[in-house]
Coordinates of C-alpha atoms in Angstrom, one line a residue:
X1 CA 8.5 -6.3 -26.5
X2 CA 9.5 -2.6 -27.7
X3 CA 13.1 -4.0 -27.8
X4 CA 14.5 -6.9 -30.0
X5 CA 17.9 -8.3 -31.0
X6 CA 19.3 -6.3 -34.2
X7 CA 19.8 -9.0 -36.1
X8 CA 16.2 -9.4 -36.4
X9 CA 14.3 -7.7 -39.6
X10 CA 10.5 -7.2 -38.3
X11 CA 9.5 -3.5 -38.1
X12 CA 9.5 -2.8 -34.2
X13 CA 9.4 0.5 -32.2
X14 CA 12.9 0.0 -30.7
X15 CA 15.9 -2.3 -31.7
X16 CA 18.6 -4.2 -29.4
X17 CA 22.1 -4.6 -29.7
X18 CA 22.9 -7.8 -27.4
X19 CA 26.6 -8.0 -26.2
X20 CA 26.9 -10.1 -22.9
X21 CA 26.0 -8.1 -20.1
X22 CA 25.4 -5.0 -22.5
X23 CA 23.1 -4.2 -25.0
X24 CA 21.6 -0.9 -26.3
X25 CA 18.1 0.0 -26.5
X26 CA 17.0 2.6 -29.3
X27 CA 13.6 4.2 -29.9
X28 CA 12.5 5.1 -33.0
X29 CA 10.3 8.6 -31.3
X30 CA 12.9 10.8 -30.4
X31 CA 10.5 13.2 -28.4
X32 CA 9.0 9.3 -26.8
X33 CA 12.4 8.6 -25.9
X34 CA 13.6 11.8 -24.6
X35 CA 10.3 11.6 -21.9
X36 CA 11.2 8.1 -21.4
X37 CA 14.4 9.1 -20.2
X38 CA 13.4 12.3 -18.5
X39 CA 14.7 15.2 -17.6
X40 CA 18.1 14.9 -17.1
X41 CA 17.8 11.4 -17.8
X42 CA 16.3 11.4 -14.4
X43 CA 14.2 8.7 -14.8
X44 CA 17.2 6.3 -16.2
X45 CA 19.3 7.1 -13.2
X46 CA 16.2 5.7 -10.9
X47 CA 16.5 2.4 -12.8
X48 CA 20.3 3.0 -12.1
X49 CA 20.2 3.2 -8.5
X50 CA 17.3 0.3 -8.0
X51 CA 18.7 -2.3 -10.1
X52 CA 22.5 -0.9 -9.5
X53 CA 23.1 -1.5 -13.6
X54 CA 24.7 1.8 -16.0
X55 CA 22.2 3.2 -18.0
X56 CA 23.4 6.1 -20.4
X57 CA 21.4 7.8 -23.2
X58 CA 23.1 8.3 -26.3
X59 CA 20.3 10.4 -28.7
X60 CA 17.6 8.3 -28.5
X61 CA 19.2 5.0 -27.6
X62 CA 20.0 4.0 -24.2
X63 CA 23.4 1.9 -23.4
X64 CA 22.7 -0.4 -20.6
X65 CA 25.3 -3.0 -18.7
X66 CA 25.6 -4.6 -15.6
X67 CA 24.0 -8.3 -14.0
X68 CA 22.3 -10.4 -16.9
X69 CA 19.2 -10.2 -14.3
X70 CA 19.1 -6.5 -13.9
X71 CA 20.3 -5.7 -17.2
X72 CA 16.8 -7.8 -18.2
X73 CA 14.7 -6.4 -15.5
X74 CA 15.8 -2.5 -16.6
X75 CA 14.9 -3.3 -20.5
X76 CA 11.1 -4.9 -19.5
X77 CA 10.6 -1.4 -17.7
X78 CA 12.1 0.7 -20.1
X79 CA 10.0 -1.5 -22.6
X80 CA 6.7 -0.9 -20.5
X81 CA 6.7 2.5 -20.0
X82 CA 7.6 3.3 -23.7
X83 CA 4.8 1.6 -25.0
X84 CA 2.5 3.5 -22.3
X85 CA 4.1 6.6 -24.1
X86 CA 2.8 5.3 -27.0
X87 CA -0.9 4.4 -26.1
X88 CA -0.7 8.5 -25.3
X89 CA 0.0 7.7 -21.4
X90 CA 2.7 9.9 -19.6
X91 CA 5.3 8.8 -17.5
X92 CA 6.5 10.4 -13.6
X93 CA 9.1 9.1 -11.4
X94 CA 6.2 7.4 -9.4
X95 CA 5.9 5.2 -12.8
X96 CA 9.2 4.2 -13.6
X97 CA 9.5 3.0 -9.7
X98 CA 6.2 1.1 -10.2
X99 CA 7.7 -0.5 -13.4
X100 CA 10.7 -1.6 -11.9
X101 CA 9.1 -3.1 -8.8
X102 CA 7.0 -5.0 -11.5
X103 CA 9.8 -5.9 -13.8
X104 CA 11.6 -7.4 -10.8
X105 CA 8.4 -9.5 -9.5
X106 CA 7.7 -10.6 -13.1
X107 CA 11.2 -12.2 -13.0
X108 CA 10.3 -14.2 -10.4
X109 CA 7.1 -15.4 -12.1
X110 CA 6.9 -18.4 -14.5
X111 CA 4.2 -19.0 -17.0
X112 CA 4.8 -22.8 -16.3
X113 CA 7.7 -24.5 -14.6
X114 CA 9.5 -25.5 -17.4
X115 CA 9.2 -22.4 -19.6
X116 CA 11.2 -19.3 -19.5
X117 CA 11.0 -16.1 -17.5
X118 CA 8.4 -13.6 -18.6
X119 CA 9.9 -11.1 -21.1
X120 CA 7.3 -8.7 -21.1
X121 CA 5.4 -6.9 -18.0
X122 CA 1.4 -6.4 -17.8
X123 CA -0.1 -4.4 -15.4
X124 CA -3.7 -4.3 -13.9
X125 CA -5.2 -1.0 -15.3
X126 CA -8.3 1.2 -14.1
X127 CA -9.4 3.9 -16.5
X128 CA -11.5 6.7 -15.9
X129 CA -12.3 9.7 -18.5
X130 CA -9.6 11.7 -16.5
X131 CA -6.8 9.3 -15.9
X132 CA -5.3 5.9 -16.4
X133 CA -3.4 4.2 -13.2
X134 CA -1.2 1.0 -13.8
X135 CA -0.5 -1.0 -10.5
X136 CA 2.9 0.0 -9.3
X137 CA 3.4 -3.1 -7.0
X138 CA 2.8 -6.6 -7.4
X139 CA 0.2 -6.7 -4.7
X140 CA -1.5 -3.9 -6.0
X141 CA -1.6 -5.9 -9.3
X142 CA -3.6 -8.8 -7.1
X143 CA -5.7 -5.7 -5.7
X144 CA -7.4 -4.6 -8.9
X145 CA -7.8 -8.2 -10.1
X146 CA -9.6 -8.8 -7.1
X147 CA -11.4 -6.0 -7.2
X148 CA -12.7 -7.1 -10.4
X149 CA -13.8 -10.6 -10.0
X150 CA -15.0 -10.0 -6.1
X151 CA -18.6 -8.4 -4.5
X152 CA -16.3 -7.6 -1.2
X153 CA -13.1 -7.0 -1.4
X154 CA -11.0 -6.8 1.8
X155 CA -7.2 -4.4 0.8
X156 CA -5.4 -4.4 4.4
X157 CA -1.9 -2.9 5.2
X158 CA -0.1 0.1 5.9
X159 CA -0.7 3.5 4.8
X160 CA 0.7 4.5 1.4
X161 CA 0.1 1.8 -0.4
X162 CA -3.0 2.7 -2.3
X163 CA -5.6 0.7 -0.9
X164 CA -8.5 3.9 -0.6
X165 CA -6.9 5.1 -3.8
X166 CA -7.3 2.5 -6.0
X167 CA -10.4 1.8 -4.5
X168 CA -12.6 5.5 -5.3
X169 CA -10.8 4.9 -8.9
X170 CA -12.1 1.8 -9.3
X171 CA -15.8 2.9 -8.0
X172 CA -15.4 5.4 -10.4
X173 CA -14.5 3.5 -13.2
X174 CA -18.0 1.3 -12.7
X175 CA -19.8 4.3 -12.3
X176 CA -18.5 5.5 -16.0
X177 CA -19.4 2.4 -17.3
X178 CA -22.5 2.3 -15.8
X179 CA -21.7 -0.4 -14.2
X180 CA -23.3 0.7 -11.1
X181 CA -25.9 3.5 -10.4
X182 CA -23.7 5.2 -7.7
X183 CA -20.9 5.4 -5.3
X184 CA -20.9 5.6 -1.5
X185 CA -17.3 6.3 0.5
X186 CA -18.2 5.8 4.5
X187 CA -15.5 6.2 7.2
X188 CA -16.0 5.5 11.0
X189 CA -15.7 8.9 12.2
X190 CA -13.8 7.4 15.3
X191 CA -11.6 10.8 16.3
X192 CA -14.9 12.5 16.6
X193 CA -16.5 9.5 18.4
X194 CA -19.2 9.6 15.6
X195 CA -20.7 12.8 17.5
X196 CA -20.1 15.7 15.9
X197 CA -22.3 18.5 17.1
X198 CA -19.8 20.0 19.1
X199 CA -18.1 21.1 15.8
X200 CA -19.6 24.3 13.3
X201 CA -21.8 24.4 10.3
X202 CA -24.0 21.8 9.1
X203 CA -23.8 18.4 9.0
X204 CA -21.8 18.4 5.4
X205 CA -19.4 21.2 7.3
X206 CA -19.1 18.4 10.2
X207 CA -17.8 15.7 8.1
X208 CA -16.3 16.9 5.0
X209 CA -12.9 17.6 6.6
X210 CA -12.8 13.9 7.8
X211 CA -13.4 12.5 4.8
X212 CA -11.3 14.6 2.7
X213 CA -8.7 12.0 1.6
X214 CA -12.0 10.1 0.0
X215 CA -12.8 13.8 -2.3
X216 CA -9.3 14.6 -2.9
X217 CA -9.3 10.7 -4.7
X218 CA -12.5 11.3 -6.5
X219 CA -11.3 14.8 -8.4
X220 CA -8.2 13.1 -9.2
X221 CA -10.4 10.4 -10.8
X222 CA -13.5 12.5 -12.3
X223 CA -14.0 16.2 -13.9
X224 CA -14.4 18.8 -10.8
X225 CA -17.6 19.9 -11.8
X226 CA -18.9 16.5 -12.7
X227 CA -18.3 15.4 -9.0
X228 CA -20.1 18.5 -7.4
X229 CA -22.7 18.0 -9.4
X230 CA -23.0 14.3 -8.9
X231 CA -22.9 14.9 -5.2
X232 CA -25.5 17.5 -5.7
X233 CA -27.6 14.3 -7.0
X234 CA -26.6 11.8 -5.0
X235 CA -25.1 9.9 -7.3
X236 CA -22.1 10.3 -4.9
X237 CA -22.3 10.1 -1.4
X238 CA -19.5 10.6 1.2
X239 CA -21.2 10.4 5.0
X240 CA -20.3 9.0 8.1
X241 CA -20.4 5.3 9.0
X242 CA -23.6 6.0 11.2
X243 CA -25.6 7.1 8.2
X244 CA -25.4 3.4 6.8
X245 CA -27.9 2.2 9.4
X246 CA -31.2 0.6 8.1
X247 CA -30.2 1.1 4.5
X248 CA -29.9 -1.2 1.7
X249 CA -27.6 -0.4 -1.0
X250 CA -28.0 -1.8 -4.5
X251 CA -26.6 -0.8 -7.8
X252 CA -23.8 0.8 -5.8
X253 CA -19.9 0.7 -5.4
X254 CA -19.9 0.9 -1.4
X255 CA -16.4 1.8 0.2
X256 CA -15.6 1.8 4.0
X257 CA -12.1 3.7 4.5
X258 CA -10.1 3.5 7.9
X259 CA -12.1 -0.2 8.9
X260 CA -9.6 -0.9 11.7
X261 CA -12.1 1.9 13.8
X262 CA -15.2 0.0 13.4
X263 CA -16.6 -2.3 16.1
X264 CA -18.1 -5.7 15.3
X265 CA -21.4 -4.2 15.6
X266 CA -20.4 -1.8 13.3
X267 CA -18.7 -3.5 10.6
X268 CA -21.5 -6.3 10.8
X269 CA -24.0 -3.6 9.7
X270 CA -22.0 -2.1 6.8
X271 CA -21.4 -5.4 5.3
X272 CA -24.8 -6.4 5.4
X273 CA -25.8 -3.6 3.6
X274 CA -24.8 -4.6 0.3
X275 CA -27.9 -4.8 -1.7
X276 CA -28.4 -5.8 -5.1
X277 CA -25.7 -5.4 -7.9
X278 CA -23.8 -4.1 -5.5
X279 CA -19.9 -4.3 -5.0
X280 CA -18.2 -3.5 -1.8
X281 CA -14.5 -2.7 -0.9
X282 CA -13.2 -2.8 2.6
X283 CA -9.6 -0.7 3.5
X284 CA -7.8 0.0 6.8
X285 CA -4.8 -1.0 8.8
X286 CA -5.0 -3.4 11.7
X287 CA -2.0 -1.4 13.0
X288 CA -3.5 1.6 13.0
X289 CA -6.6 1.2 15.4
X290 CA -8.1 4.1 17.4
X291 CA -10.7 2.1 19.2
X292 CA -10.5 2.1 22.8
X293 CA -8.9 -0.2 24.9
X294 CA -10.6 -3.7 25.3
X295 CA -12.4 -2.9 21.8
X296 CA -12.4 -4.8 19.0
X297 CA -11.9 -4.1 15.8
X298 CA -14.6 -5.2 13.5
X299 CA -11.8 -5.2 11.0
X300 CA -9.8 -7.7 12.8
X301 CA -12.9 -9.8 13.3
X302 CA -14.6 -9.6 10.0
X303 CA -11.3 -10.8 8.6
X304 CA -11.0 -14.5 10.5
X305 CA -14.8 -14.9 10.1
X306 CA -15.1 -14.5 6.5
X307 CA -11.9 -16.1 6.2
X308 CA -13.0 -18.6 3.1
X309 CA -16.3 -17.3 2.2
X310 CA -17.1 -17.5 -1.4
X311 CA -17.1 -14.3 -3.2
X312 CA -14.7 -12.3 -0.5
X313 CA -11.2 -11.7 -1.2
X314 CA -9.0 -10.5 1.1
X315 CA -5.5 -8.3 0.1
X316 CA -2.6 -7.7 2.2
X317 CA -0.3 -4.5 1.7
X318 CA 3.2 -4.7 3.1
X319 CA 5.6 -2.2 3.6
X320 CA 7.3 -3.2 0.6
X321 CA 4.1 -1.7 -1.5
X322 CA 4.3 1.3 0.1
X323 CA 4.3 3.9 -2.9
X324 CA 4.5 7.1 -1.6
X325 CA 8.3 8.6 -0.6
X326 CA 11.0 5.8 -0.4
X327 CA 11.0 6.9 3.9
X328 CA 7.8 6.1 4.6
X329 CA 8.1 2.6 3.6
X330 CA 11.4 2.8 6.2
X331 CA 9.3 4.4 8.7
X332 CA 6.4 1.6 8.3
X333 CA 9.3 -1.4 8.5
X334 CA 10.4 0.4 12.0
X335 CA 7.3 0.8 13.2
X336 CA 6.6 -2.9 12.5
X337 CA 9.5 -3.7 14.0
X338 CA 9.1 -2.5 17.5
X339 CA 5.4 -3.4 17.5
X340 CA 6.9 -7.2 17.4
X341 CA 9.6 -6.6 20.3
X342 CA 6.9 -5.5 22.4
X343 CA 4.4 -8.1 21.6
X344 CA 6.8 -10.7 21.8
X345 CA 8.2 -8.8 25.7
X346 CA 4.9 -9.1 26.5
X347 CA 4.3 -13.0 26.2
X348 CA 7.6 -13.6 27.9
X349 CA 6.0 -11.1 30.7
X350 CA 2.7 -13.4 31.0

């Protein structure tokens, strides 16, 4: 850890002053510990109001009191992010939530039954050239383990929680590596009922605004002009779930985005795609399907069939991981909770 009790003599990057429920945190870089604090010590009053504990800088040392567990929890995240600052990472309000959320799972996680707590958080990392992202959540965590040690990888839960993001950073991270030879994002271009004449330009017109989430992920991952251009060569593909048929895809990261809107025939046809070296990552919301009555979602189905199957793992968001604005999180929980008074009305119905 970045913080120690005084008392000890081995060089570290920030000391501690223990005193009960109270201790003080001080960092050696003022200019680290001024963004770790941020502006307007903005970022220590987030750890304030989430872990309801005092937090007040003093220079470039940081007084902290409340509950022994949250006074604990507020030092592993303040710990964390200064050592990103350090490894030449940068730190938003987006981070310090994700650190908390860790800090406070991490508590709750033994090393063995009889040993202590964990003193010091790790976080699943993907790196590209352009930017580093640390899992914010503890599921998210699981995610990009899984997505490292599985050929199909199954993230399923609500929006916001970074399934699709994590996944085109990921696909780009092997395709740095050279890993694989290429990436292909697919989404089942339900709203349009996969027919798309009807709207102008040419096909890449068509289908570009559908599948824009998938682009606006990849430039946040890659160089602008090194995506055009690898579009250009088809070392990135974005296209329709309809334009999978009859291919075999090897050497490739393979996403499907928005899987709830696939039928069975569907999804049984993108999954046995995978060719070769390939790696596959599945993402929707079973929630969230746009099918049409008395249709099945291949999502739903692939999911109890390959329930067990050696070499699929299969992730599940909650609302809890949501890690967009602190609302929609709320808004998901609602949601969920009227969807099981009406399921629940309906079996006392039948």
């Amino acid at each position: 850890m970045n913080g120690h009790e005084l008392m000890t003599s081995s060089p570290r990057q920030s000391k501690t002053e223990t005193d009960a429920n109270q201790f003080v945190l001080t960092f050696e870089n003022n200019r680290y510990a001024s963004e770790l604090f941020g502006q307007f010590d903005q970022h220590l009053k987030l750890i304030e109001q989430r872990l309801h504990i005092d937090a007040r800088a003093r220079g470039n040392s940081v007084v902290i009191s409340g509950d022994v567990v949250a006074t604990s929890q507020a030092r592993r995240a303040l710990d964390y992010l200064y050592d990103r600052l350090q490894k030449g990472g940068s730190i938003e309000l987006s981070d310090v939530e994700g650190a908390i959320r860790m800090a406070i799972a991490a508590d709750d996680q033994l090393s063995l039954p009889t040993m202590e707590r964990k003193a010091k958080l790790t976080m699943s990392q993907i790196s590209t050239r352009k930017k580093t992202i640390a899992a914010r959540t503890p599921t998210q965590d699981t995610y990009i383990r899984a997505l490292e040690r599985s050929e199909l990888v199954f993230g399923v839960g609500p929006a916001g929680t970074g399934k699709t993001y994590l996944a085109v950073a990921y696909a780009a991270q092997l395709l740095e590596r050279g890993a694989v030879d290429r990436i292909i994002l697919s989404r089942p271009a339900v709203e349009a009922g996969e027919r798309l004449g009807f709207l102008p330009g040419d096909m890449k017109e068509k289908v570009d605004p559908y599948l824009r989430p998938l682009y606006d992920a990849l430039y946040d991952m890659m160089p602008g002009d090194k995506v055009e251009r690898a579009i250009t060569a088809g070392v990135i593909e974005i296209a329709p779930l309809a334009f999978m048929r009859g291919r075999t895809l090897a050497n490739a990261a393979v996403i499907l985005d928005e899987a709830q809107n696939t039928t069975s025939m569907q999804m049984k046809m993108f999954l046995t795609r995978l060719g070769e070296n390939g790696r596959m990552i599945v993402t929707g919301d079973p929630s969230q399907v746009d099918l049409p009555r008395g249709v099945k979602s291949g999502l739903v189905e692939a999911l109890q069939i390959l329930h067990g199957v050696e070499g699929v793992s299969v992730v599940r968001f909650k609302d809890v991981d949501v890690v967009r604005h602190p609302m929609v999180a709320r808004i998901v929980r609602a949601y969920e909770a009227t969807t099981a008074v009406h399921d629940e009305s309906e079996q006392i119905d039948r």
